[in-house]
Tab-separated table of C-alpha atoms in Angstrom:
chain	number	residue	atom	x	y	z
A	1	MET	CA	0.000	0.000	0.000
A	2	ARG	CA	2.799	2.371	0.992
A	3	LYS	CA	4.674	1.473	-2.193
A	4	ASP	CA	1.615	2.248	-4.333
A	5	TYR	CA	1.145	5.537	-2.508
A	6	PHE	CA	4.641	6.756	-3.330
A	7	LYS	CA	4.301	5.410	-6.865
A	8	ASN	CA	1.146	7.489	-7.329
A	9	ILE	CA	2.860	10.560	-5.883
A	10	LEU	CA	5.780	10.069	-8.276
A	11	VAL	CA	3.470	9.704	-11.280
A	12	LEU	CA	1.531	12.814	-10.228
A	13	GLY	CA	4.776	14.742	-9.801
A	14	ILE	CA	5.981	13.753	-13.265
A	15	PHE	CA	2.614	14.758	-14.757
A	16	VAL	CA	2.713	18.166	-13.065
A	17	PHE	CA	6.320	18.658	-14.195
A	18	LEU	CA	5.505	17.782	-17.791
A	19	ALA	CA	2.413	19.986	-17.777
A	20	PHE	CA	4.389	22.887	-16.347
A	21	THR	CA	7.207	22.331	-18.829
A	22	PHE	CA	4.727	22.272	-21.706
A	23	GLN	CA	3.005	25.460	-20.611
A	24	THR	CA	6.255	27.345	-19.981
A	25	SER	CA	8.104	26.085	-23.043
A	26	ALA	CA	9.625	28.413	-25.600
A	27	GLN	CA	7.292	31.327	-26.356
A	28	GLY	CA	9.173	32.424	-29.455
A	29	ASP	CA	12.661	32.958	-30.814
A	30	CYS	CA	14.085	36.376	-31.669
A	31	ASP	CA	16.398	34.654	-34.148
A	32	ASP	CA	13.429	33.119	-35.983
A	33	LEU	CA	10.374	35.361	-36.292
A	34	VAL	CA	9.077	33.509	-39.350
A	35	THR	CA	8.705	29.795	-38.521
A	36	THR	CA	8.690	29.718	-34.700
A	37	PRO	CA	5.329	30.935	-33.294
A	38	ILE	CA	5.529	33.727	-30.734
A	39	GLU	CA	3.077	33.082	-27.899
A	40	LEU	CA	1.795	35.443	-25.211
A	41	GLN	CA	-1.017	35.895	-22.711
A	42	MET	CA	-2.966	39.138	-22.632
A	43	GLY	CA	-2.062	41.504	-19.830
A	44	LEU	CA	1.180	39.744	-18.794
A	45	ASP	CA	4.443	41.630	-19.413
A	46	THR	CA	6.502	38.480	-18.720
A	47	GLN	CA	5.480	36.826	-22.010
A	48	PRO	CA	6.931	36.173	-24.505
A	49	VAL	CA	10.236	35.608	-22.697
A	50	GLY	CA	13.238	37.270	-24.329
A	51	PHE	CA	11.219	39.942	-26.157
A	52	ASN	CA	10.609	43.635	-25.431
A	53	VAL	CA	7.157	43.438	-23.837
A	54	VAL	CA	4.839	45.830	-22.023
A	55	ALA	CA	1.293	45.106	-20.871
A	56	GLY	CA	-1.617	46.598	-18.996
A	57	GLN	CA	-5.282	47.539	-19.233
A	58	GLN	CA	-6.996	49.929	-21.622
A	59	ASP	CA	-10.314	51.750	-21.513
A	60	GLY	CA	-12.485	50.283	-24.247
A	61	ARG	CA	-11.050	48.698	-27.369
A	62	ILE	CA	-10.780	49.073	-31.140
A	63	PHE	CA	-13.921	48.242	-33.118
A	64	ARG	CA	-13.487	45.026	-35.130
A	65	ASP	CA	-14.726	45.926	-38.605
A	66	GLY	CA	-13.982	42.514	-40.164
A	67	ILE	CA	-11.417	43.952	-42.609
A	68	PRO	CA	-7.760	42.869	-42.196
A	69	SER	CA	-5.453	45.753	-43.084
A	70	VAL	CA	-3.260	45.766	-46.210
A	71	CYS	CA	-0.206	47.890	-46.978
A	72	PRO	CA	0.432	50.700	-46.613
A	73	PHE	CA	-2.067	51.347	-43.771
A	74	LYS	CA	-5.676	51.275	-42.651
A	75	VAL	CA	-7.889	54.071	-41.354
A	76	TYR	CA	-8.602	53.681	-37.636
A	77	PRO	CA	-11.965	51.852	-37.387
A	78	GLY	CA	-13.108	53.595	-34.200
A	79	ASP	CA	-13.456	52.884	-30.492
A	80	PHE	CA	-15.821	50.365	-28.944
A	81	ASN	CA	-17.289	49.841	-25.474
A	82	LEU	CA	-15.556	52.733	-23.728
A	83	GLY	CA	-15.715	52.422	-19.958
A	84	THR	CA	-14.880	48.712	-19.949
A	85	PRO	CA	-11.289	47.647	-19.084
A	86	TYR	CA	-9.524	45.229	-21.440
A	87	ASN	CA	-6.152	43.516	-21.065
A	88	TRP	CA	-3.475	44.225	-23.672
A	89	THR	CA	0.095	43.177	-24.410
A	90	ALA	CA	2.514	44.918	-26.791
A	91	VAL	CA	5.694	43.436	-28.281
A	92	ALA	CA	8.249	45.844	-29.777
A	93	PHE	CA	10.232	45.106	-32.936
A	94	TYR	CA	12.712	47.037	-35.073
A	95	ALA	CA	12.565	47.541	-38.850
A	96	SER	CA	15.922	48.126	-40.544
A	97	ALA	CA	14.187	49.702	-43.564
A	98	THR	CA	10.735	50.760	-44.740
A	99	THR	CA	8.979	47.426	-45.235
A	100	CYS	CA	5.521	46.010	-45.916
A	101	ILE	CA	5.177	43.433	-43.147
A	102	THR	CA	2.635	40.634	-42.943
A	103	ILE	CA	1.694	39.198	-39.562
A	104	ASN	CA	0.102	35.769	-39.319
A	105	PHE	CA	-2.301	36.056	-36.388
A	106	ASP	CA	-3.564	32.933	-34.581
A	107	PRO	CA	-5.957	33.469	-31.644
A	108	ASP	CA	-6.800	29.735	-31.550
A	109	SER	CA	-3.448	28.553	-30.136
A	110	GLY	CA	-1.555	28.681	-26.863
A	111	VAL	CA	-2.168	27.585	-23.289
A	112	THR	CA	-5.600	29.227	-23.017
A	113	PRO	CA	-6.612	30.261	-26.566
A	114	CYS	CA	-8.481	33.558	-26.965
A	115	VAL	CA	-10.402	32.138	-29.977
A	116	THR	CA	-12.996	34.855	-30.752
A	117	ASN	CA	-11.664	37.161	-28.025
A	118	GLY	CA	-8.294	38.131	-29.507
A	119	HIS	CA	-7.482	41.190	-31.623
A	120	ALA	CA	-4.133	42.249	-33.149
A	121	HIS	CA	-2.953	45.702	-34.265
A	122	VAL	CA	0.267	47.517	-35.190
A	123	TYR	CA	1.487	50.931	-33.984
A	124	GLN	CA	4.417	53.133	-34.975
A	125	GLU	CA	5.245	56.737	-34.179
A	126	LEU	CA	6.456	58.899	-37.068
A	127	GLY	CA	10.230	58.531	-37.273
A	128	GLY	CA	10.294	55.188	-35.466
A	129	LEU	CA	12.239	56.504	-32.467
A	130	ASN	CA	9.650	55.607	-29.823
A	131	MET	CA	9.998	51.985	-28.732
A	132	ASN	CA	6.490	52.014	-27.223
A	133	PRO	CA	4.192	54.021	-29.547
A	134	PHE	CA	0.953	52.395	-28.325
A	135	ASP	CA	-0.996	54.576	-25.888
A	136	PRO	CA	-3.861	52.656	-24.216
A	137	ALA	CA	-5.516	55.987	-23.396
A	138	ALA	CA	-5.433	57.114	-27.059
A	139	GLN	CA	-5.714	54.008	-29.205
A	140	ALA	CA	-6.142	55.917	-32.471
A	141	THR	CA	-2.750	57.620	-32.072
A	142	ASN	CA	0.045	55.995	-34.135
A	143	PHE	CA	-2.341	53.272	-35.407
A	144	LEU	CA	-1.233	51.595	-38.669
A	145	GLY	CA	-3.570	48.630	-39.071
A	146	ASP	CA	-5.161	45.573	-37.493
A	147	SER	CA	-6.429	42.034	-37.993
A	148	GLY	CA	-9.986	43.346	-38.349
A	149	LEU	CA	-11.459	40.302	-36.645
A	150	SER	CA	-10.713	37.569	-34.122
A	151	ALA	CA	-9.814	34.733	-36.479
A	152	ILE	CA	-6.747	32.976	-37.862
A	153	GLY	CA	-5.319	34.907	-40.781
A	154	PRO	CA	-2.761	37.440	-42.030
A	155	PHE	CA	-2.848	41.226	-42.096
A	156	SER	CA	-0.296	43.701	-43.447
A	157	VAL	CA	0.987	47.209	-42.752
A	158	GLU	CA	3.935	49.266	-43.926
A	159	VAL	CA	6.434	50.262	-41.241
A	160	GLU	CA	9.287	52.707	-41.686
A	161	GLU	CA	12.795	52.196	-40.336
A	162	GLY	CA	12.700	52.152	-36.544
A	163	TRP	CA	10.658	50.761	-33.678
A	164	PHE	CA	7.068	49.555	-33.971
A	165	GLU	CA	4.748	47.545	-31.718
A	166	VAL	CA	2.492	44.604	-32.420
A	167	VAL	CA	-0.324	44.975	-29.887
A	168	PHE	CA	-2.832	42.348	-28.804
A	169	SER	CA	-6.015	43.087	-26.883
A	170	ASN	CA	-8.485	40.758	-25.247
A	171	THR	CA	-11.996	41.582	-26.397
A	172	SER	CA	-13.435	39.763	-23.374
A	173	ALA	CA	-12.418	42.319	-20.756
A	174	GLN	CA	-9.721	41.192	-18.324
A	175	ASP	CA	-9.102	37.507	-19.138
A	176	ASN	CA	-5.483	36.367	-19.667
A	177	CYS	CA	-6.114	34.364	-22.840
A	178	SER	CA	-3.371	33.310	-25.289
A	179	VAL	CA	-2.527	34.077	-28.913
A	180	GLN	CA	0.323	33.214	-31.266
A	181	PHE	CA	1.783	35.045	-34.258
A	182	THR	CA	4.613	34.968	-36.791
A	183	PHE	CA	5.910	37.285	-39.506
A	184	GLU	CA	5.983	36.435	-43.192
A	185	ASN	CA	9.542	36.232	-44.550
A	186	ASN	CA	10.820	39.822	-44.812
A	187	GLY	CA	14.464	39.192	-45.670
A	188	GLY	CA	15.583	39.807	-42.101
A	189	ALA	CA	14.326	43.395	-42.081
A	190	ILE	CA	12.426	42.831	-38.805
A	191	THR	CA	14.347	42.056	-35.611
A	192	CYS	CA	13.852	42.263	-31.857
A	193	GLU	CA	16.608	44.862	-31.473
A	194	PRO	CA	18.209	47.429	-33.797
A	195	PRO	CA	21.419	46.325	-35.534
A	196	LEU	CA	24.457	47.089	-33.382
A	197	ALA	CA	27.708	48.706	-34.414
A	198	VAL	CA	30.838	46.740	-33.439
A	199	ALA	CA	31.447	48.881	-30.338
A	200	ASP	CA	27.778	48.721	-29.319
A	201	ASN	CA	27.778	44.947	-29.763
A	202	ALA	CA	30.817	44.556	-27.510
A	203	LEU	CA	29.156	46.679	-24.840
A	204	GLN	CA	25.877	44.764	-25.191
A	205	ASN	CA	27.699	41.489	-24.532
A	206	ALA	CA	29.666	42.877	-21.584
A	207	ILE	CA	26.765	44.330	-19.592
A	208	ALA	CA	24.179	42.415	-17.563
A	209	ILE	CA	21.541	43.368	-14.981
A	210	LEU	CA	21.258	41.022	-12.005
A	211	PRO	CA	18.846	39.944	-10.722
A	212	ASN	CA	16.220	40.685	-13.344
A	213	PRO	CA	13.408	41.024	-12.273
A	214	ALA	CA	14.892	43.107	-9.452
A	215	GLY	CA	13.599	44.217	-6.077
A	216	ASN	CA	14.924	47.361	-4.394
A	217	VAL	CA	18.494	46.866	-5.608
A	218	MET	CA	19.811	45.837	-9.008
A	219	THR	CA	23.428	45.023	-9.769
A	220	LEU	CA	25.035	46.180	-12.992
A	221	SER	CA	27.695	43.695	-14.113
A	222	ASN	CA	30.534	44.685	-16.475
A	223	SER	CA	32.308	41.449	-17.412
A	224	SER	CA	34.819	43.064	-19.793
A	225	ASN	CA	35.730	46.030	-17.575
A	226	VAL	CA	34.645	48.458	-20.293
A	227	ALA	CA	35.062	52.047	-19.087
A	228	LEU	CA	31.499	53.247	-18.523
A	229	GLN	CA	30.102	56.734	-18.082
A	230	THR	CA	26.411	56.665	-17.132
A	231	ALA	CA	23.348	54.493	-16.752
A	232	SER	CA	19.980	56.142	-17.409
A	233	ILE	CA	16.718	54.447	-16.451
A	234	TYR	CA	13.579	55.340	-18.451
A	235	ASP	CA	9.962	54.271	-17.996
A	236	ILE	CA	7.985	52.796	-20.916
A	237	ASN	CA	6.854	56.302	-21.932
A	238	GLY	CA	10.461	57.460	-22.338
A	239	LYS	CA	10.522	59.543	-19.134
A	240	LEU	CA	13.946	59.688	-17.481
A	241	MET	CA	13.655	58.336	-13.929
A	242	ILE	CA	17.234	57.901	-12.660
A	243	THR	CA	20.745	58.720	-13.899
A	244	ILE	CA	23.757	56.959	-12.328
A	245	ASP	CA	27.417	57.956	-12.632
A	246	LEU	CA	29.457	54.873	-13.595
A	247	THR	CA	32.894	56.467	-14.041
A	248	ASP	CA	34.217	54.774	-10.877
A	249	MET	CA	32.628	51.387	-11.623
A	250	LEU	CA	34.779	48.278	-11.908
A	251	GLN	CA	33.138	44.891	-12.577
A	252	GLN	CA	29.941	45.456	-10.574
A	253	LYS	CA	27.863	48.270	-9.143
A	254	ALA	CA	24.798	48.013	-6.902
A	255	ILE	CA	22.076	50.509	-7.818
A	256	ASN	CA	19.173	51.417	-5.545
A	257	VAL	CA	15.929	51.293	-7.535
A	258	SER	CA	13.525	51.281	-4.575
A	259	ALA	CA	12.023	54.585	-5.749
A	260	LEU	CA	10.778	52.960	-8.960
A	261	ALA	CA	7.229	51.639	-9.131
A	262	THR	CA	6.595	48.054	-10.186
A	263	GLY	CA	6.857	47.807	-13.966
A	264	VAL	CA	9.119	47.600	-17.007
A	265	TYR	CA	11.981	50.050	-17.571
A	266	MET	CA	14.740	50.576	-20.134
A	267	VAL	CA	18.297	51.052	-18.854
A	268	GLU	CA	20.633	52.870	-21.267
A	269	ILE	CA	24.323	52.301	-20.502
A	270	GLN	CA	26.834	54.704	-22.053
A	271	SER	CA	30.573	54.240	-22.561
A	272	GLU	CA	32.885	56.725	-24.276
A	273	ASN	CA	32.175	55.417	-27.785
A	274	ALA	CA	29.135	53.146	-27.510
A	275	SER	CA	25.769	52.655	-25.868
A	276	THR	CA	23.410	49.781	-25.206
A	277	VAL	CA	19.931	49.366	-23.757
A	278	LYS	CA	18.868	46.670	-21.316
A	279	ARG	CA	15.346	45.855	-20.183
A	280	LEU	CA	14.667	45.931	-16.420
A	281	VAL	CA	11.626	44.468	-14.701
A	282	LYS	CA	11.072	46.095	-11.287
A	283	LEU	CA	9.163	44.014	-8.755
């Protein structure tokens, strides 16, 4: 009896492990945006792992007019159900040139599929300098196009060189349902980060933020002892929150971030001839 009990516990443990592993498996690959589906859950800024993600709630949502956008853009179809909160998640990408992109949207996949409750749209600010052009309080601003409906299928928009966001909203208020998406082959024009110069690439590889997510203190690690100048921490709206002098830094420096609210921030690290940006999640 005792043997069977422990056998059952072991089997249950393996089942839970496999289920957890399945549900937390790869959610996309920045090196393959075409064939590997990118998966996320609405309202969670921790998915997909390894991407530049922000999430939250918006007031009302975009009206689904049933017309998937085509290049170059689509006229904003209007707001719907203002006064009701809806979860959203935005994933930022970088275009190395003006490109007509096609996104294959699949609301029927993932851990908890959205099915008829998922909606996809694309945003870019003129000039492409803003990494987070989507404003949940002004959804018509910077709008380029959308899926038009909650169904499997492609839609297209033209993005200029620079940052743009693919935004997903849950049309069933605040549920954390799942969607997947990929890009049609674009010749490598779309990436998760802008192309780095040689000096920037060396700095990118040398710098790490530990731990990440961080509590009240984050540690900046400089594995190559690159001479650094400053670290600047920005919120997702581009507002400068903290600037830190790094001229006396060696391999590590502890930075007090207790004044920051819970959320996602961008940390820009400057050396004499290069710069790099790291994503920080503040708990």
